[in-house]
mmCIF file of C-alpha atoms in Angstrom:
data_model
loop_
_atom_site.group_PDB
_atom_site.id
_atom_site.type_symbol
_atom_site.label_atom_id
_atom_site.label_comp_id
_atom_site.label_asym_id
_atom_site.label_seq_id
_atom_site.Cartn_x
_atom_site.Cartn_y
_atom_site.Cartn_z
ATOM 1 C CA MET A 9 11.987 -10.983 -26.046
ATOM 2 C CA LEU A 10 15.040 -7.879 -25.833
ATOM 3 C CA LEU A 11 11.640 -5.846 -25.838
ATOM 4 C CA ASP A 12 10.738 -7.935 -22.657
ATOM 5 C CA ILE A 13 14.188 -6.701 -21.048
ATOM 6 C CA ILE A 14 13.641 -3.678 -21.743
ATOM 7 C CA PHE A 15 10.436 -2.964 -20.507
ATOM 8 C CA ILE A 16 11.509 -4.298 -16.805
ATOM 9 C CA LEU A 17 14.988 -2.348 -17.002
ATOM 10 C CA GLY A 18 12.714 0.888 -17.941
ATOM 11 C CA GLY A 19 10.113 -0.152 -15.089
ATOM 12 C CA LEU A 20 13.326 -0.421 -12.201
ATOM 13 C CA ALA A 21 14.680 2.772 -13.443
ATOM 14 C CA LEU A 22 11.672 4.596 -13.649
ATOM 15 C CA LEU A 23 10.989 3.014 -10.021
ATOM 16 C CA TYR A 24 13.814 4.348 -9.021
ATOM 17 C CA TYR A 25 14.184 7.655 -9.665
ATOM 18 C CA GLY A 26 10.501 8.029 -8.826
ATOM 19 C CA GLY A 27 10.807 6.660 -5.219
ATOM 20 C CA GLU A 28 13.445 9.567 -4.960
ATOM 21 C CA LEU A 29 11.246 12.373 -5.468
ATOM 22 C CA LEU A 30 8.202 11.231 -3.949
ATOM 23 C CA ILE A 31 9.910 10.806 -0.594
ATOM 24 C CA GLY A 32 12.473 13.677 -1.021
ATOM 25 C CA GLY A 33 8.902 15.384 -1.702
ATOM 26 C CA CYS A 34 6.550 14.046 1.419
ATOM 27 C CA LEU A 35 9.817 14.992 3.673
ATOM 28 C CA ARG A 36 10.122 18.578 2.590
ATOM 29 C CA ILE A 37 5.891 19.171 3.181
ATOM 30 C CA ALA A 38 6.583 17.393 6.407
ATOM 31 C CA GLN A 39 8.979 19.741 7.409
ATOM 32 C CA HIS A 40 6.892 22.585 6.171
ATOM 33 C CA TYR A 41 3.757 22.278 7.874
ATOM 34 C CA ARG A 42 4.784 20.310 10.761
ATOM 35 C CA VAL A 43 3.080 17.183 9.953
ATOM 36 C CA SER A 44 4.902 13.377 11.256
ATOM 37 C CA PRO A 45 6.709 11.231 8.562
ATOM 38 C CA PHE A 46 3.559 8.875 9.643
ATOM 39 C CA VAL A 47 1.236 10.872 8.366
ATOM 40 C CA ILE A 48 2.801 12.030 5.175
ATOM 41 C CA GLY A 49 3.287 8.508 4.680
ATOM 42 C CA ALA A 50 -0.741 7.166 5.338
ATOM 43 C CA THR A 51 -2.059 10.171 3.520
ATOM 44 C CA VAL A 52 -0.200 11.455 0.487
ATOM 45 C CA MET A 53 2.589 7.943 -0.142
ATOM 46 C CA GLY A 54 -0.340 5.604 0.801
ATOM 47 C CA PHE A 55 -3.131 6.947 -1.022
ATOM 48 C CA GLY A 56 -0.806 7.897 -3.687
ATOM 49 C CA THR A 57 0.709 4.187 -4.275
ATOM 50 C CA SER A 58 -2.948 2.808 -4.375
ATOM 51 C CA ALA A 59 -3.636 4.858 -7.110
ATOM 52 C CA PRO A 60 -3.296 1.865 -9.719
ATOM 53 C CA GLU A 61 -5.684 -0.281 -6.849
ATOM 54 C CA LEU A 62 -8.253 2.100 -7.216
ATOM 55 C CA ALA A 63 -8.171 2.667 -11.710
ATOM 56 C CA VAL A 64 -7.963 -1.282 -12.032
ATOM 57 C CA SER A 65 -10.802 -1.450 -9.475
ATOM 58 C CA LEU A 66 -13.083 1.145 -10.723
ATOM 59 C CA LEU A 67 -12.791 -0.472 -14.389
ATOM 60 C CA ALA A 68 -13.474 -3.659 -13.358
ATOM 61 C CA ALA A 69 -16.247 -2.990 -11.901
ATOM 62 C CA LEU A 70 -17.797 -0.818 -15.127
ATOM 63 C CA GLU A 71 -16.879 -3.709 -17.093
ATOM 64 C CA GLY A 72 -18.909 -5.972 -15.032
ATOM 65 C CA SER A 73 -16.157 -8.204 -13.258
ATOM 66 C CA PRO A 74 -16.982 -7.554 -9.582
ATOM 67 C CA GLU A 75 -14.602 -10.388 -9.066
ATOM 68 C CA VAL A 76 -11.490 -8.681 -10.224
ATOM 69 C CA ALA A 77 -12.163 -5.312 -8.279
ATOM 70 C CA MET A 78 -12.403 -7.928 -5.177
ATOM 71 C CA GLY A 79 -9.650 -9.735 -5.759
ATOM 72 C CA ASN A 80 -7.843 -6.860 -6.740
ATOM 73 C CA VAL A 81 -8.182 -5.124 -3.000
ATOM 74 C CA VAL A 82 -8.168 -8.837 -0.543
ATOM 75 C CA GLY A 83 -4.704 -9.347 -3.046
ATOM 76 C CA SER A 84 -3.665 -5.824 -2.594
ATOM 77 C CA ASN A 85 -3.631 -5.986 1.004
ATOM 78 C CA ILE A 86 -2.142 -9.210 1.962
ATOM 79 C CA ALA A 87 0.645 -8.475 -0.723
ATOM 80 C CA ASN A 88 1.663 -5.184 1.069
ATOM 81 C CA VAL A 89 1.690 -6.068 4.708
ATOM 82 C CA GLY A 90 3.221 -9.933 4.106
ATOM 83 C CA LEU A 91 5.421 -8.936 1.123
ATOM 84 C CA VAL A 92 6.189 -4.798 1.474
ATOM 85 C CA LEU A 93 6.858 -4.461 5.061
ATOM 86 C CA GLY A 94 8.345 -8.008 5.369
ATOM 87 C CA LEU A 95 10.780 -7.440 2.652
ATOM 88 C CA THR A 96 11.196 -3.642 3.897
ATOM 89 C CA ALA A 97 11.624 -5.283 7.941
ATOM 90 C CA LEU A 98 14.028 -7.787 6.255
ATOM 91 C CA LEU A 99 16.534 -5.008 4.778
ATOM 92 C CA VAL A 100 16.295 -2.211 7.684
ATOM 93 C CA PRO A 101 13.948 -2.574 10.899
ATOM 94 C CA VAL A 102 11.794 -0.285 11.103
ATOM 95 C CA THR A 103 10.227 1.552 14.031
ATOM 96 C CA ILE A 104 7.328 3.320 15.599
ATOM 97 C CA ASP A 105 6.652 6.007 17.773
ATOM 98 C CA LYS A 106 4.741 3.795 20.735
ATOM 99 C CA ALA A 107 2.200 6.821 20.837
ATOM 100 C CA ARG A 108 1.885 6.849 17.563
ATOM 101 C CA PHE A 109 1.186 3.400 17.071
ATOM 102 C CA ARG A 110 -1.463 3.626 19.178
ATOM 103 C CA LEU A 111 -3.285 6.511 17.666
ATOM 104 C CA GLU A 112 -3.131 5.227 14.185
ATOM 105 C CA THR A 113 -3.826 1.279 14.714
ATOM 106 C CA PRO A 114 -7.337 1.651 15.831
ATOM 107 C CA PRO A 115 -8.111 3.158 11.980
ATOM 108 C CA LEU A 116 -6.892 -0.047 10.487
ATOM 109 C CA LEU A 117 -8.094 -2.491 12.852
ATOM 110 C CA ILE A 118 -11.535 -0.962 11.597
ATOM 111 C CA ALA A 119 -11.115 -0.712 8.179
ATOM 112 C CA SER A 120 -10.346 -4.505 8.421
ATOM 113 C CA PHE A 121 -13.099 -6.013 10.304
ATOM 114 C CA LEU A 122 -15.452 -3.615 8.721
ATOM 115 C CA LEU A 123 -14.682 -5.365 5.460
ATOM 116 C CA ILE A 124 -15.192 -8.716 6.749
ATOM 117 C CA LEU A 125 -18.497 -7.513 8.599
ATOM 118 C CA LEU A 126 -19.915 -6.078 5.563
ATOM 119 C CA ALA A 127 -18.430 -8.746 2.694
ATOM 120 C CA TRP A 128 -19.287 -11.551 4.539
ATOM 121 C CA ASP A 129 -22.308 -12.160 2.168
ATOM 122 C CA GLN A 130 -20.332 -12.017 -0.746
ATOM 123 C CA GLY A 131 -20.854 -8.845 -1.646
ATOM 124 C CA LEU A 132 -21.133 -4.971 -1.413
ATOM 125 C CA VAL A 133 -24.105 -2.750 -1.640
ATOM 126 C CA ARG A 134 -24.086 0.698 -2.605
ATOM 127 C CA TRP A 135 -25.486 2.177 0.766
ATOM 128 C CA GLU A 136 -22.251 0.016 2.585
ATOM 129 C CA GLY A 137 -19.635 1.867 -0.238
ATOM 130 C CA LEU A 138 -21.130 5.138 0.705
ATOM 131 C CA LEU A 139 -20.294 4.333 4.168
ATOM 132 C CA PHE A 140 -16.711 3.231 3.031
ATOM 133 C CA LEU A 141 -16.470 6.572 1.613
ATOM 134 C CA ALA A 142 -17.638 8.144 5.020
ATOM 135 C CA GLY A 143 -14.937 6.015 6.996
ATOM 136 C CA ILE A 144 -11.732 7.476 4.343
ATOM 137 C CA GLY A 145 -13.421 11.184 5.036
ATOM 138 C CA TRP A 146 -13.178 10.446 8.836
ATOM 139 C CA TYR A 147 -9.824 8.920 8.521
ATOM 140 C CA ILE A 148 -8.103 11.735 6.926
ATOM 141 C CA ALA A 149 -9.658 14.283 9.258
ATOM 142 C CA ARG A 150 -8.865 12.414 12.152
ATOM 143 C CA ALA A 151 -5.121 12.112 10.750
ATOM 144 C CA LEU A 152 -5.208 16.038 10.395
ATOM 145 C CA LYS A 153 -7.092 16.480 14.002
ATOM 146 C CA ASP A 154 -4.335 14.788 15.634
ATOM 147 C CA GLU A 155 -0.954 15.151 14.304
ATOM 148 C CA GLU A 156 0.936 17.135 17.055
ATOM 149 C CA GLU A 157 2.516 20.726 16.029
ATOM 150 C CA SER A 158 6.216 20.259 16.202
ATOM 151 C CA LEU A 159 9.035 20.634 13.990
ATOM 152 C CA LEU A 160 10.147 17.805 12.670
ATOM 153 C CA HIS A 161 14.000 17.875 12.560
ATOM 154 C CA PHE A 162 15.641 14.979 10.323
ATOM 155 C CA GLU A 163 17.948 14.835 7.536
ATOM 156 C CA ASP A 164 16.779 15.066 3.803
ATOM 157 C CA GLU A 165 18.720 13.071 1.662
ATOM 158 C CA LEU A 166 17.953 13.914 -1.339
ATOM 159 C CA LYS A 167 19.466 16.670 -2.856
ATOM 160 C CA TRP A 168 17.869 17.231 -5.957
ATOM 161 C CA PHE A 169 15.421 20.830 -6.123
ATOM 162 C CA ARG A 170 16.660 21.585 -2.355
ATOM 163 C CA GLY A 171 15.525 25.301 -1.856
ATOM 164 C CA LYS A 172 12.433 25.473 -4.102
ATOM 165 C CA PRO A 173 8.953 26.739 -3.414
ATOM 166 C CA ILE A 174 6.769 24.103 -1.589
ATOM 167 C CA GLY A 175 4.304 24.110 -4.863
ATOM 168 C CA PHE A 176 7.323 22.902 -6.504
ATOM 169 C CA GLN A 177 8.010 19.735 -4.021
ATOM 170 C CA PHE A 178 4.013 19.054 -4.441
ATOM 171 C CA ILE A 179 4.989 18.477 -8.185
ATOM 172 C CA LEU A 180 7.814 16.275 -7.430
ATOM 173 C CA ILE A 181 5.293 14.347 -5.527
ATOM 174 C CA VAL A 182 2.893 13.907 -8.308
ATOM 175 C CA LEU A 183 6.016 13.606 -10.570
ATOM 176 C CA GLY A 184 7.169 10.747 -8.136
ATOM 177 C CA LEU A 185 3.652 9.108 -8.377
ATOM 178 C CA ALA A 186 3.459 8.535 -11.968
ATOM 179 C CA LEU A 187 6.952 7.539 -12.726
ATOM 180 C CA LEU A 188 5.793 4.315 -9.938
ATOM 181 C CA VAL A 189 2.982 4.235 -11.650
ATOM 182 C CA ALA A 190 4.698 3.795 -15.236
ATOM 183 C CA GLY A 191 7.500 1.720 -13.727
ATOM 184 C CA ALA A 192 5.131 -0.630 -12.893
ATOM 185 C CA ARG A 193 3.876 -0.914 -15.531
ATOM 186 C CA GLY A 194 6.452 -1.011 -17.219
ATOM 187 C CA MET A 195 7.821 -3.944 -14.957
ATOM 188 C CA VAL A 196 4.860 -6.026 -15.533
ATOM 189 C CA VAL A 197 3.832 -5.281 -18.689
ATOM 190 C CA GLY A 198 7.707 -6.735 -19.973
ATOM 191 C CA GLY A 199 7.601 -9.712 -16.898
ATOM 192 C CA VAL A 200 4.328 -10.977 -18.555
ATOM 193 C CA SER A 201 5.567 -11.269 -22.078
ATOM 194 C CA LEU A 202 8.931 -12.874 -20.744
ATOM 195 C CA ALA A 203 6.740 -15.283 -18.909
ATOM 196 C CA ARG A 204 4.806 -16.428 -21.409
ATOM 197 C CA ASN A 205 7.760 -16.817 -23.883
ATOM 198 C CA PHE A 206 8.888 -19.233 -22.165
ATOM 199 C CA GLY A 207 5.404 -21.467 -21.649
ATOM 200 C CA ILE A 208 4.149 -19.974 -18.078
ATOM 201 C CA SER A 209 0.979 -20.588 -16.953
ATOM 202 C CA GLU A 210 -1.530 -17.470 -16.778
ATOM 203 C CA TRP A 211 -2.164 -18.274 -13.454
ATOM 204 C CA PHE A 212 1.597 -18.166 -12.489
ATOM 205 C CA ILE A 213 1.705 -14.863 -14.145
ATOM 206 C CA GLY A 214 -1.136 -13.460 -12.408
ATOM 207 C CA ILE A 215 -0.049 -14.303 -8.537
ATOM 208 C CA THR A 216 3.562 -13.608 -9.039
ATOM 209 C CA ILE A 217 4.558 -11.168 -11.875
ATOM 210 C CA ILE A 218 1.568 -9.398 -11.946
ATOM 211 C CA ALA A 219 1.379 -9.040 -7.911
ATOM 212 C CA LEU A 220 4.513 -8.339 -7.663
ATOM 213 C CA GLY A 221 4.009 -5.412 -10.101
ATOM 214 C CA THR A 222 0.993 -3.506 -8.718
ATOM 215 C CA SER A 223 3.217 -3.612 -4.996
ATOM 216 C CA LEU A 224 6.140 -2.595 -6.330
ATOM 217 C CA PRO A 225 5.271 1.299 -5.701
ATOM 218 C CA GLU A 226 4.632 0.377 -2.194
ATOM 219 C CA ILE A 227 7.867 -1.611 -1.983
ATOM 220 C CA VAL A 228 9.604 1.421 -3.451
ATOM 221 C CA SER A 229 8.511 3.984 -1.384
ATOM 222 C CA SER A 230 8.673 1.117 1.911
ATOM 223 C CA THR A 231 11.855 0.126 1.569
ATOM 224 C CA MET A 232 13.616 4.003 0.725
ATOM 225 C CA SER A 233 11.474 5.235 3.110
ATOM 226 C CA ALA A 234 12.979 2.846 6.148
ATOM 227 C CA MET A 235 16.634 2.993 4.617
ATOM 228 C CA ARG A 236 16.858 6.600 5.196
ATOM 229 C CA GLY A 237 15.717 6.320 8.338
ATOM 230 C CA HIS A 238 12.001 6.988 8.640
ATOM 231 C CA GLY A 239 11.011 3.362 9.532
ATOM 232 C CA GLU A 240 6.718 6.043 10.651
ATOM 233 C CA MET A 241 6.851 6.811 7.159
ATOM 234 C CA ALA A 242 7.406 3.156 5.878
ATOM 235 C CA LEU A 243 4.449 2.163 8.022
ATOM 236 C CA GLY A 244 2.439 4.948 7.130
ATOM 237 C CA ASN A 245 2.499 3.748 3.308
ATOM 238 C CA VAL A 246 1.245 0.278 4.435
ATOM 239 C CA PHE A 247 -1.636 1.305 6.581
ATOM 240 C CA GLY A 248 -2.776 4.398 4.363
ATOM 241 C CA SER A 249 -2.688 2.211 1.199
ATOM 242 C CA ASN A 250 -5.003 -0.725 2.951
ATOM 243 C CA ILE A 251 -7.619 2.019 4.473
ATOM 244 C CA PHE A 252 -7.787 3.663 1.485
ATOM 245 C CA ASN A 253 -8.156 0.252 -0.614
ATOM 246 C CA ILE A 254 -10.920 -0.319 1.864
ATOM 247 C CA PHE A 255 -12.230 2.442 2.571
ATOM 248 C CA MET A 256 -12.211 5.008 -0.853
ATOM 249 C CA VAL A 257 -11.392 1.964 -3.303
ATOM 250 C CA LEU A 258 -14.205 -0.465 -2.339
ATOM 251 C CA GLY A 259 -15.878 2.158 -1.726
ATOM 252 C CA ALA A 260 -16.129 3.922 -4.935
ATOM 253 C CA THR A 261 -16.618 1.108 -6.923
ATOM 254 C CA ALA A 262 -19.453 -0.468 -5.076
ATOM 255 C CA SER A 263 -20.616 3.158 -5.047
ATOM 256 C CA ILE A 264 -20.849 3.233 -8.720
ATOM 257 C CA ASP A 265 -21.939 -0.564 -9.172
ATOM 258 C CA PRO A 266 -22.511 -2.725 -6.025
ATOM 259 C CA LEU A 267 -20.069 -5.719 -5.703
ATOM 260 C CA MET A 268 -21.577 -9.381 -6.069
ATOM 261 C CA ILE A 269 -19.211 -12.114 -5.687
ATOM 262 C CA GLN A 270 -19.446 -15.549 -6.757
ATOM 263 C CA GLU A 271 -16.086 -17.422 -5.963
ATOM 264 C CA PRO A 272 -15.995 -17.906 -2.456
ATOM 265 C CA ILE A 273 -13.991 -15.340 -0.402
ATOM 266 C CA ARG A 274 -14.333 -15.255 3.171
ATOM 267 C CA ALA A 275 -11.249 -17.434 3.695
ATOM 268 C CA ASP A 276 -9.692 -14.534 1.797
ATOM 269 C CA LEU A 277 -11.198 -12.357 4.175
ATOM 270 C CA ILE A 278 -9.953 -13.837 7.608
ATOM 271 C CA PHE A 279 -6.535 -14.488 5.985
ATOM 272 C CA THR A 280 -6.075 -10.691 5.609
ATOM 273 C CA THR A 281 -7.298 -9.396 8.635
ATOM 274 C CA ALA A 282 -5.294 -12.277 10.295
ATOM 275 C CA LEU A 283 -1.887 -11.233 8.655
ATOM 276 C CA THR A 284 -3.043 -7.641 9.455
ATOM 277 C CA CYS A 285 -3.674 -8.639 13.262
ATOM 278 C CA MET A 286 -0.236 -10.450 13.138
ATOM 279 C CA LEU A 287 1.946 -7.363 11.939
ATOM 280 C CA LEU A 288 0.400 -5.435 14.586
ATOM 281 C CA ILE A 289 0.814 -7.623 17.696
ATOM 282 C CA MET A 290 4.896 -8.064 16.484
ATOM 283 C CA ILE A 291 5.231 -4.083 16.251
ATOM 284 C CA ASN A 292 2.806 -4.146 19.416
ATOM 285 C CA LEU A 293 5.858 -5.969 21.316
ATOM 286 C CA LYS A 294 8.828 -3.820 20.449
ATOM 287 C CA HIS A 295 7.446 -1.310 18.736
ATOM 288 C CA ARG A 296 10.063 -2.382 15.917
ATOM 289 C CA LEU A 297 9.409 -4.565 13.079
ATOM 290 C CA GLU A 298 12.972 -6.723 12.501
ATOM 291 C CA LYS A 299 13.979 -9.205 10.624
ATOM 292 C CA GLY A 300 12.762 -11.998 12.579
ATOM 293 C CA GLY A 301 9.130 -9.921 11.654
ATOM 294 C CA GLY A 302 10.134 -9.740 7.969
ATOM 295 C CA VAL A 303 11.105 -13.515 7.585
ATOM 296 C CA VAL A 304 6.949 -13.994 9.166
ATOM 297 C CA LEU A 305 5.401 -11.620 6.952
ATOM 298 C CA LEU A 306 6.814 -13.004 3.955
ATOM 299 C CA SER A 307 6.160 -16.666 4.811
ATOM 300 C CA GLY A 308 2.331 -15.704 5.126
ATOM 301 C CA TYR A 309 2.243 -14.394 2.401
ATOM 302 C CA ALA A 310 4.493 -17.388 0.360
ATOM 303 C CA PHE A 311 1.277 -19.409 2.023
ATOM 304 C CA TYR A 312 -1.454 -17.737 1.063
ATOM 305 C CA VAL A 313 0.010 -17.773 -2.699
ATOM 306 C CA GLY A 314 1.270 -21.529 -2.201
ATOM 307 C CA ALA A 315 -2.137 -22.101 -0.491
ATOM 308 C CA LYS A 316 -4.123 -20.125 -3.633
ATOM 309 C CA GLY A 317 -2.457 -22.210 -6.027
ATOM 310 C CA LEU A 318 -3.458 -25.532 -4.139
ATOM 311 C CA GLY A 319 -6.631 -25.028 -4.125
ATOM 312 C CA LEU A 320 -6.563 -25.288 -0.285
ATOM 313 C CA PHE A 321 -8.725 -22.192 0.050
#
């Protein structure tokens, strides 16, 4: 039990310092290349913090577990919106520029509805996976093409390694991502073992500790960005992560090995898209996600977990 507690505390420490390095490196790269925090959050941070989902889904597909691969993406996207942004907004209001919101909303909606359309028949074949991979290429090219060439003015609060060359900042980002993944892994291993020692069911472990552990990189990155006054980066992290999960993770797995799902997934597909639309509607009202919106999103996530546990869908 002591070892489990050490894993949990060590994981928390790695998450904190990993988040510090990731945010600091991303902000300095944004300054250097005159790229907005949203684009950095949607690409570097969003894709990077989804690395665990990519690894899990690819491994699951290769081992013949398509439900794990698909469920990993759908569950992660629900957690990113409901848990990550809900918790972030509960701690500090998250804002986004009106023009930026209008520009970045279509890719998220396209990815979400395309997932419903293609996976409605309980699977993804190879050509659909290749279509998703083309989608991630389109998204990255679009994000860079539409970026305004304007110098960012913000205070970099991270004092470590300031003044180092830009190549060193990329190293900091990679190191930060590695620490985030390792920290999440430590939290999951320690938490699962601790829960089993207390006789908690395997299912409950999966929907609480495991789900929380795989979402910790996004939680840390988004909350730290918002608390530093960079709400666009926090939103960009979730937008980019969800788009990456659909286009890249499912695209890569389905391209390697078609995903044929036996469990009914249509209700889950509808719920993840509905939660995403709810988020976009709330942001569109004030271009700001406040505590009330955070409560709504967290409630939506809690409802999903509870409904799945009770077998309501």
